[in-house]
Coordinates of C-alpha atoms in Angstrom, one line a residue:
T1 CA 38.5 25.7 38.8
G2 CA 39.1 24.0 42.2
L3 CA 35.8 21.4 40.8
L4 CA 36.6 17.6 41.4
L5 CA 34.9 15.2 38.8
E6 CA 34.5 11.4 39.8
C7 CA 33.6 8.4 37.9
D8 CA 33.2 5.2 38.8
V9 CA 34.0 2.7 35.9
F10 CA 32.7 -1.1 36.2
V11 CA 34.9 -3.7 34.3
A12 CA 32.9 -7.2 34.4
K13 CA 32.6 -10.5 32.2
I14 CA 29.5 -10.5 29.6
E15 CA 27.3 -13.4 30.7
R16 CA 24.0 -12.5 27.4
I17 CA 23.5 -10.6 25.3
D18 CA 20.0 -9.7 23.6
I19 CA 19.9 -8.1 20.3
T20 CA 16.7 -5.3 20.7
S21 CA 15.0 -3.3 17.6
T22 CA 12.5 -0.1 17.6
S23 CA 10.3 -3.0 15.9
R24 CA 10.2 -6.6 14.3
E25 CA 7.9 -5.5 11.4
L26 CA 9.1 -4.1 8.2
F27 CA 7.8 -3.7 5.5
L28 CA 8.6 -3.3 2.0
G29 CA 10.0 -0.3 0.4
E30 CA 10.4 1.9 4.2
A31 CA 13.2 2.9 5.5
P32 CA 15.3 -0.6 7.2
T33 CA 15.6 -0.9 10.7
V34 CA 19.0 -0.7 12.7
L35 CA 19.4 -4.0 15.1
E36 CA 21.7 -3.6 18.1
V37 CA 23.0 -6.0 21.1
Q38 CA 23.2 -5.0 24.4
A39 CA 25.4 -7.0 26.8
F40 CA 24.9 -8.1 30.5
D41 CA 26.7 -9.0 33.1
A42 CA 25.9 -12.1 36.4
E43 CA 23.9 -8.9 37.7
D44 CA 21.8 -8.2 35.0
N45 CA 23.8 -4.8 34.7
M46 CA 23.9 -3.5 30.9
F47 CA 27.3 -3.2 30.0
S48 CA 27.4 1.2 28.7
T49 CA 29.2 0.5 25.6
L50 CA 30.8 -2.8 23.5
G51 CA 33.1 -0.7 21.6
A52 CA 35.2 -2.6 19.2
L53 CA 34.0 -6.1 20.2
A54 CA 33.0 -7.8 16.7
F55 CA 30.0 -9.7 16.5
T56 CA 28.8 -12.6 13.6
W57 CA 25.2 -11.8 12.0
D58 CA 23.7 -14.8 10.6
L59 CA 20.3 -15.0 8.8
I60 CA 18.4 -17.6 9.4
T61 CA 15.6 -19.4 7.4
V62 CA 12.0 -20.1 9.7
D63 CA 11.6 -24.3 8.7
G64 CA 7.6 -24.3 7.7
P65 CA 6.0 -26.1 5.0
S66 CA 6.3 -23.3 3.0
S67 CA 9.4 -22.0 4.3
V68 CA 11.3 -19.1 2.2
S69 CA 14.9 -18.6 2.7
A70 CA 15.9 -15.9 4.9
N71 CA 17.7 -14.5 2.3
S72 CA 15.4 -13.6 -0.2
I73 CA 13.5 -11.8 2.7
I74 CA 15.8 -9.7 4.2
R75 CA 19.6 -8.8 3.5
I76 CA 22.2 -7.2 6.1
M77 CA 23.5 -3.8 4.9
S78 CA 27.0 -1.8 6.1
F79 CA 26.3 1.7 7.9
E80 CA 29.1 2.4 5.1
D81 CA 26.7 1.9 1.8
S82 CA 23.7 3.3 3.7
T83 CA 22.8 7.2 5.5
Y84 CA 22.7 5.8 9.3
E85 CA 25.5 6.9 10.9
T86 CA 26.9 4.8 14.1
T87 CA 30.3 5.0 16.1
P88 CA 33.9 5.7 15.0
E89 CA 34.5 1.8 15.9
I90 CA 31.9 0.2 14.1
Y91 CA 33.0 2.3 10.9
G92 CA 36.9 0.5 12.0
L93 CA 35.2 -3.1 12.0
E94 CA 33.3 -2.2 8.7
A95 CA 36.8 -1.3 7.4
R96 CA 38.3 -4.8 8.0
S97 CA 35.2 -6.6 6.9
L98 CA 33.5 -7.9 10.1
R99 CA 30.4 -6.4 12.6
G100 CA 30.0 -4.7 15.3
S101 CA 27.2 -4.7 17.8
E102 CA 25.1 -2.8 15.4
V103 CA 24.0 -3.6 12.1
I104 CA 21.1 -2.4 9.3
I105 CA 18.4 -5.1 8.5
E106 CA 16.7 -5.0 4.9
P107 CA 13.2 -6.1 3.6
I108 CA 13.3 -7.4 0.4
N109 CA 10.7 -9.5 0.3
T110 CA 7.7 -10.4 2.4
G111 CA 8.1 -13.4 4.8
T112 CA 9.5 -14.4 8.3
A113 CA 13.3 -14.6 8.8
K114 CA 15.2 -15.1 11.7
V115 CA 18.5 -12.9 13.2
R116 CA 21.5 -14.2 15.1
A117 CA 24.0 -12.2 16.7
K118 CA 27.2 -14.3 18.8
L119 CA 30.3 -13.1 19.7
R120 CA 32.8 -13.8 17.6
E121 CA 36.6 -13.8 20.2
S122 CA 36.8 -16.9 21.4
I123 CA 36.9 -16.5 25.1
F124 CA 33.3 -15.7 24.6
E125 CA 32.5 -19.4 23.7
D126 CA 30.3 -19.5 26.9
V127 CA 28.1 -16.7 25.9
K128 CA 25.0 -17.8 23.9
P129 CA 23.4 -16.5 20.7
S130 CA 20.4 -13.6 20.6
T131 CA 18.4 -14.9 17.9
V132 CA 15.0 -12.4 16.9
K133 CA 12.5 -13.3 14.5
L134 CA 10.9 -10.5 12.0
V135 CA 8.4 -10.2 9.6
V136 CA 8.5 -8.8 6.4
L137 CA 4.7 -7.7 5.2
D138 CA 3.8 -5.5 2.1
K139 CA 1.5 -2.5 3.1
V140 CA -1.7 -3.1 2.0
L141 CA -4.9 -0.4 1.9
L142 CA -8.7 -0.6 0.9
R143 CA -9.4 3.1 -0.6
P144 CA -11.5 4.7 0.1
A145 CA -10.4 3.6 3.9
Y146 CA -13.1 5.4 5.5
D147 CA -16.3 4.6 6.1
M148 CA -18.9 4.4 3.4
Y149 CA -23.4 5.5 4.4
I150 CA -25.0 4.3 1.1
M151 CA -28.5 3.9 -0.1
I152 CA -30.0 0.1 -1.2
N153 CA -29.4 -0.9 -4.4
T154 CA -26.5 1.3 -4.5
C155 CA -22.9 0.6 -5.2
V156 CA -19.8 1.7 -4.3
K157 CA -16.3 0.2 -6.2
Y158 CA -13.3 0.0 -3.7
T159 CA -9.7 -0.4 -4.8
V160 CA -6.6 -2.8 -3.2
V161 CA -3.8 -0.4 -2.7
R162 CA 0.2 -1.2 -1.9
L163 CA 2.3 1.6 -0.1
R164 CA 5.8 1.6 -1.6
Q165 CA 7.8 4.3 -0.1
G166 CA 4.9 6.4 0.2
Q167 CA 3.6 6.4 -3.2
A168 CA 0.2 4.1 -3.7
T169 CA 0.0 1.6 -6.6
A170 CA -3.4 -0.2 -7.0
T171 CA -3.4 -4.1 -7.6
F172 CA -6.5 -5.7 -10.0
S173 CA -7.6 -8.8 -10.3
S174 CA -7.0 -9.4 -14.2
N175 CA -3.7 -8.3 -15.6
F176 CA -3.6 -10.5 -18.5
D177 CA -4.7 -11.6 -21.8
V178 CA -5.2 -15.6 -22.0
L179 CA -3.5 -15.8 -25.7
W180 CA -4.0 -19.6 -26.0
S181 CA -5.0 -22.8 -23.6
S182 CA -4.7 -26.4 -24.0
T183 CA -8.1 -28.8 -24.3
N184 CA -7.9 -29.5 -20.8
G185 CA -7.4 -26.2 -19.3
S186 CA -4.3 -26.7 -17.2
Y187 CA -1.8 -25.2 -19.7
H188 CA -2.2 -21.2 -21.0
I189 CA -0.1 -18.4 -22.6
I190 CA -0.8 -15.1 -21.3
K191 CA 0.2 -11.6 -22.1
A192 CA 0.1 -9.1 -19.3
K193 CA -1.5 -6.1 -19.7
S194 CA -0.4 -3.6 -16.7
S195 CA 2.1 -4.1 -13.6
G196 CA -0.2 -4.4 -10.2
S197 CA -0.6 -7.7 -8.5
T198 CA -3.8 -10.5 -9.0
V199 CA -4.3 -14.1 -8.1
I200 CA -4.5 -17.0 -10.0
D201 CA -6.6 -19.6 -9.1
A202 CA -6.8 -23.4 -10.7
A203 CA -8.9 -26.0 -9.9
Y204 CA -9.4 -29.5 -11.2
T205 CA -12.8 -30.4 -11.3
S206 CA -13.1 -33.9 -12.9
I207 CA -10.9 -36.4 -14.7
K208 CA -11.7 -37.7 -18.6
I209 CA -11.6 -41.9 -18.8
G210 CA -9.1 -42.8 -21.4
G211 CA -9.0 -45.6 -23.6
G212 CA -6.7 -48.7 -22.0
C213 CA -7.8 -47.9 -18.3
S214 CA -8.8 -50.0 -15.8
M215 CA -12.5 -49.1 -13.5
P216 CA -14.0 -50.1 -11.1
S217 CA -17.8 -51.8 -11.8
Q218 CA -19.7 -49.3 -10.6
V219 CA -18.0 -46.1 -12.6
T220 CA -19.8 -46.0 -15.8
E221 CA -19.2 -42.6 -17.0
K222 CA -16.3 -41.9 -18.9
V223 CA -16.2 -38.3 -17.2
V224 CA -15.9 -38.1 -13.5
Q225 CA -16.4 -35.0 -11.8
F226 CA -14.7 -34.9 -8.2
K227 CA -17.2 -33.9 -5.6
V228 CA -14.1 -32.0 -3.9
P229 CA -12.2 -29.9 -6.3
I230 CA -7.5 -30.3 -6.4
S231 CA -7.2 -26.9 -5.9
G232 CA -4.2 -24.2 -5.8
Q233 CA -3.5 -20.4 -6.0
Q234 CA -1.0 -18.5 -7.0
V235 CA -0.4 -14.6 -6.4
V236 CA 1.5 -13.2 -8.9
E237 CA 3.4 -9.5 -9.1
I238 CA 3.5 -8.2 -12.6
F239 CA 6.1 -5.2 -12.9
D240 CA 7.1 -2.8 -15.3
P241 CA 10.7 -3.8 -17.2
V242 CA 13.6 -2.1 -14.8
V243 CA 15.8 0.5 -16.9
V244 CA 19.0 1.9 -15.0
I245 CA 19.2 5.6 -15.9
P246 CA 21.4 6.6 -17.6
E247 CA 21.9 3.7 -19.9
E248 CA 25.8 5.1 -20.7
L249 CA 28.3 6.8 -19.3
V250 CA 32.2 7.8 -20.5
F251 CA 34.4 9.1 -18.3
P252 CA 38.0 10.5 -19.3
W253 CA 40.8 8.5 -17.7
H254 CA 43.0 10.2 -15.3
P255 CA 46.3 8.8 -14.6
Q256 CA 48.1 8.3 -11.3
M257 CA 51.1 10.9 -10.6
E258 CA 53.5 11.0 -7.9
Q259 CA 52.2 11.0 -4.8
R260 CA 48.6 11.8 -4.9
V261 CA 45.4 10.2 -3.3
L262 CA 44.4 7.5 -5.4
A263 CA 40.2 8.6 -4.6
V264 CA 41.1 12.1 -5.8
H265 CA 41.5 10.2 -9.2
Q266 CA 37.8 7.7 -8.7
Y267 CA 34.7 9.8 -10.6
H268 CA 31.5 9.0 -8.9
Y269 CA 27.7 9.1 -10.5
Q270 CA 25.1 8.6 -8.6
L271 CA 22.4 5.6 -11.1
K272 CA 18.9 5.6 -11.4
A273 CA 16.7 2.8 -11.8
A274 CA 12.9 2.3 -12.6
G275 CA 10.9 -0.4 -12.8
G276 CA 10.1 -3.4 -11.2
S277 CA 10.0 -3.9 -7.0
G278 CA 11.4 -0.8 -6.6
S279 CA 14.4 -2.4 -4.7
Y280 CA 17.3 -3.5 -6.6
I281 CA 20.5 -5.2 -6.1
W282 CA 23.2 -3.7 -8.1
T283 CA 26.7 -5.8 -9.8
S284 CA 28.7 -4.8 -11.8
S285 CA 30.7 -7.0 -14.5
N286 CA 34.0 -5.6 -14.0
A287 CA 34.7 -4.1 -10.9
S288 CA 38.7 -3.6 -11.7
I289 CA 36.5 -0.6 -14.2
A290 CA 34.3 0.2 -11.4
S291 CA 32.3 -0.8 -9.2
V292 CA 28.6 0.0 -7.5
N293 CA 27.0 0.0 -3.9
T294 CA 23.8 -0.5 -2.5
K295 CA 23.2 2.6 -3.4
G296 CA 23.5 2.7 -7.1
I297 CA 26.4 5.0 -7.2
I298 CA 29.2 4.1 -9.1
M299 CA 33.2 4.8 -8.4
T300 CA 35.6 4.1 -11.5
T301 CA 39.5 3.6 -10.7
T302 CA 42.5 4.3 -12.5
S303 CA 41.9 1.6 -15.4
I304 CA 41.2 2.1 -18.8
G305 CA 38.1 0.1 -19.8
H306 CA 34.4 -0.8 -20.0
T307 CA 32.0 -2.3 -17.5
Q308 CA 28.5 -3.1 -17.6
V309 CA 26.2 -2.4 -14.2
K310 CA 23.0 -4.1 -13.9
A311 CA 20.3 -3.4 -11.2
S312 CA 18.4 -6.4 -10.2
D313 CA 15.3 -6.5 -9.0
T314 CA 15.0 -8.1 -5.5
K315 CA 12.4 -10.7 -6.4
N316 CA 13.3 -12.1 -9.0
M317 CA 17.0 -11.8 -10.2
D318 CA 16.4 -12.9 -13.6
H319 CA 14.8 -9.5 -14.2
F320 CA 17.0 -6.5 -14.9
G321 CA 18.3 -3.3 -16.4
T322 CA 21.5 -2.6 -17.5
M323 CA 23.7 0.9 -18.2
E324 CA 27.3 0.6 -20.0
I325 CA 30.5 2.5 -18.3
H326 CA 33.3 3.4 -21.1
V327 CA 36.6 4.9 -19.2
K328 CA 38.4 6.4 -22.3
N329 CA 42.2 8.4 -23.2
D330 CA 41.5 9.5 -26.0
Q331 CA 44.3 11.6 -28.3
D332 CA 42.2 14.0 -29.6
L333 CA 40.6 16.3 -27.3
R334 CA 38.2 19.4 -28.4
L335 CA 38.0 22.3 -26.8
L336 CA 35.2 24.3 -27.4
L337 CA 34.8 28.8 -26.8
N338 CA 31.2 30.3 -25.4
V339 CA 31.4 33.7 -25.1
R340 CA 28.9 35.0 -22.5
D341 CA 28.6 38.9 -21.3
A342 CA 29.0 40.5 -18.1
K343 CA 26.0 38.7 -16.8
G344 CA 27.0 35.4 -17.8
R345 CA 24.5 34.9 -20.9
L346 CA 25.6 33.2 -24.1
F347 CA 26.1 35.3 -27.5
D348 CA 24.7 33.8 -30.3
N349 CA 26.4 34.6 -33.0
I350 CA 30.5 35.2 -32.6
T351 CA 31.2 34.5 -36.2
S352 CA 33.0 38.1 -36.1
L353 CA 35.4 37.5 -33.5
F354 CA 39.3 36.8 -34.1
V355 CA 39.6 33.6 -31.7
T356 CA 43.7 32.5 -30.8
W357 CA 44.7 29.4 -29.1
S358 CA 47.5 28.7 -27.5
S359 CA 49.3 25.5 -25.6
S360 CA 52.0 26.0 -23.0
N361 CA 53.5 22.7 -23.7
S362 CA 53.4 22.0 -28.0
K363 CA 55.4 18.6 -27.1
L364 CA 52.4 17.0 -24.5
A365 CA 49.4 18.9 -26.4
A366 CA 50.0 20.3 -29.9
F367 CA 47.1 21.4 -32.0
T368 CA 46.2 19.9 -35.8
G369 CA 45.0 22.9 -37.3
P370 CA 47.0 26.4 -37.3
A371 CA 47.7 28.0 -33.9
R372 CA 45.2 31.2 -34.9
S373 CA 42.1 29.6 -35.6
V374 CA 38.8 31.1 -36.8
Q375 CA 36.8 28.0 -37.0
V376 CA 33.4 28.7 -35.7
M377 CA 30.6 26.0 -36.0
F378 CA 26.5 26.5 -34.6
I379 CA 25.5 24.0 -32.0
R380 CA 22.2 23.3 -31.4
E381 CA 20.9 24.1 -27.8
K382 CA 19.1 20.6 -26.1
D383 CA 15.7 20.4 -26.7
T384 CA 15.0 23.6 -29.0
E385 CA 14.3 23.4 -32.7
D386 CA 15.7 27.2 -33.6
V387 CA 18.0 28.8 -31.1
R388 CA 21.4 28.1 -31.6
R389 CA 24.3 29.3 -30.8
S390 CA 28.4 30.0 -32.1
V391 CA 31.1 28.5 -31.0
S392 CA 34.9 28.6 -31.4
Y393 CA 36.8 25.4 -31.3
Q394 CA 40.1 23.6 -31.5
T395 CA 41.2 20.3 -31.8
I396 CA 44.2 19.1 -29.8
H397 CA 46.2 15.9 -30.3
L398 CA 47.7 14.6 -27.1
S399 CA 51.5 13.0 -26.4
D400 CA 52.0 9.4 -25.6
K401 CA 53.6 11.2 -22.2
I402 CA 52.4 12.8 -18.4
G403 CA 52.3 15.4 -18.1
A404 CA 49.9 18.9 -17.9
V405 CA 49.6 21.7 -20.1
T406 CA 47.7 25.0 -19.8
I407 CA 45.4 25.6 -23.1
K408 CA 44.1 29.3 -23.5
A409 CA 41.9 30.6 -25.9
S410 CA 41.9 35.0 -26.5
V411 CA 40.2 36.8 -28.2
D412 CA 41.7 39.8 -29.9
G413 CA 41.1 43.3 -29.1
Y414 CA 40.6 41.6 -25.4
D415 CA 42.3 42.5 -22.3
C416 CA 44.2 40.4 -20.1
D417 CA 41.3 39.4 -17.7
I418 CA 39.0 37.8 -20.2
L419 CA 42.9 35.8 -21.9
R420 CA 42.9 34.5 -17.8
K421 CA 39.3 33.8 -17.6
C422 CA 39.2 31.5 -20.8
Q423 CA 42.3 28.9 -19.7
T424 CA 41.9 25.5 -19.0
H425 CA 43.7 22.8 -16.9
V426 CA 44.8 19.6 -18.5
E427 CA 46.4 16.5 -17.3
V428 CA 47.9 14.4 -20.3
G429 CA 48.7 10.5 -19.7
P430 CA 50.0 7.8 -22.1
L431 CA 47.1 5.4 -24.5
L432 CA 47.4 1.6 -22.9

């Protein structure tokens, strides 16, 4: 075209770095935030990109009389385990267990914590790290939230609610029953009535002078009342039990054959958790069978066995729910044949049909019964009491060899189009 484009490129040394973010305040139950490092040269020019430079990110606890560990307030997530997107260079760093110039910070508890970023390479030793302070808050509102105009001697009931992922949860002033109390009221056994938040206030108002105690001569009473009670306060949050849905999953074992990619043989399933604070840490007791990421998505391996997946409440790791995962290689496989019309509707009764089952390789998969099966059974549809449909079934026995076999089921009196539709492909592997 005859057009000449020109671009000036400057290569300079990094003199300082700063952490930037859209907000320094995070709210529980809301979306995580992204922290990004920006670098500047000696003349305060900002670098356009930091490419694949590796950084060290640390969570620092804020010192104070009631300081809480930074790891219990916020945590660093990888982009691979989130819905956020970033540059290919940062994905490459995460694949090598490193972190780039951007990280995702997720709030898990109220409090204040610091995040520090430092260039990882030794050639940047002179570049000072950058630190930012983040505050995690709980969204608490008063309802009704609008101005009230009331008459004398009338009252309005207000409710304190907290917002979690856009949903409001009410907090209560009394969420438990006292089952037993000690004589002096310093010890109680309670039972929670409902989920919510409450404040427990306790105070020592007096002391009883027991026998064998020496007292000043001016103290004549056996019970001394404190002029200033010794008091304390504790905020208690009551949650519903944590449950993982579903409670159990069973996956068929898939053998690794020839040069097939390993990922082909992995099953993915999205687990759901309910109860607790709504924020969970997912773990698997046996990652060699199935692993789970921070979003509750499980991924099986090519091994046979059992594992337990746990969803722990981030506010209390002892508050958790579990589910079971089994990866099995059953020798006996039952196949069911459903008959549908041209519009895909299931027939209610096919007891008059004669069904022929066949295996393309009887050495790999053989029928336990006769090849020509007329066994028909009724199955009850889910969540119904009266509706039942009939299906034809056949049980096959799998060998101890690896291979592939095609199972066909045909209905006598129908053409080949029907036969081609009624077939399945089974991959067979040895029992371990």
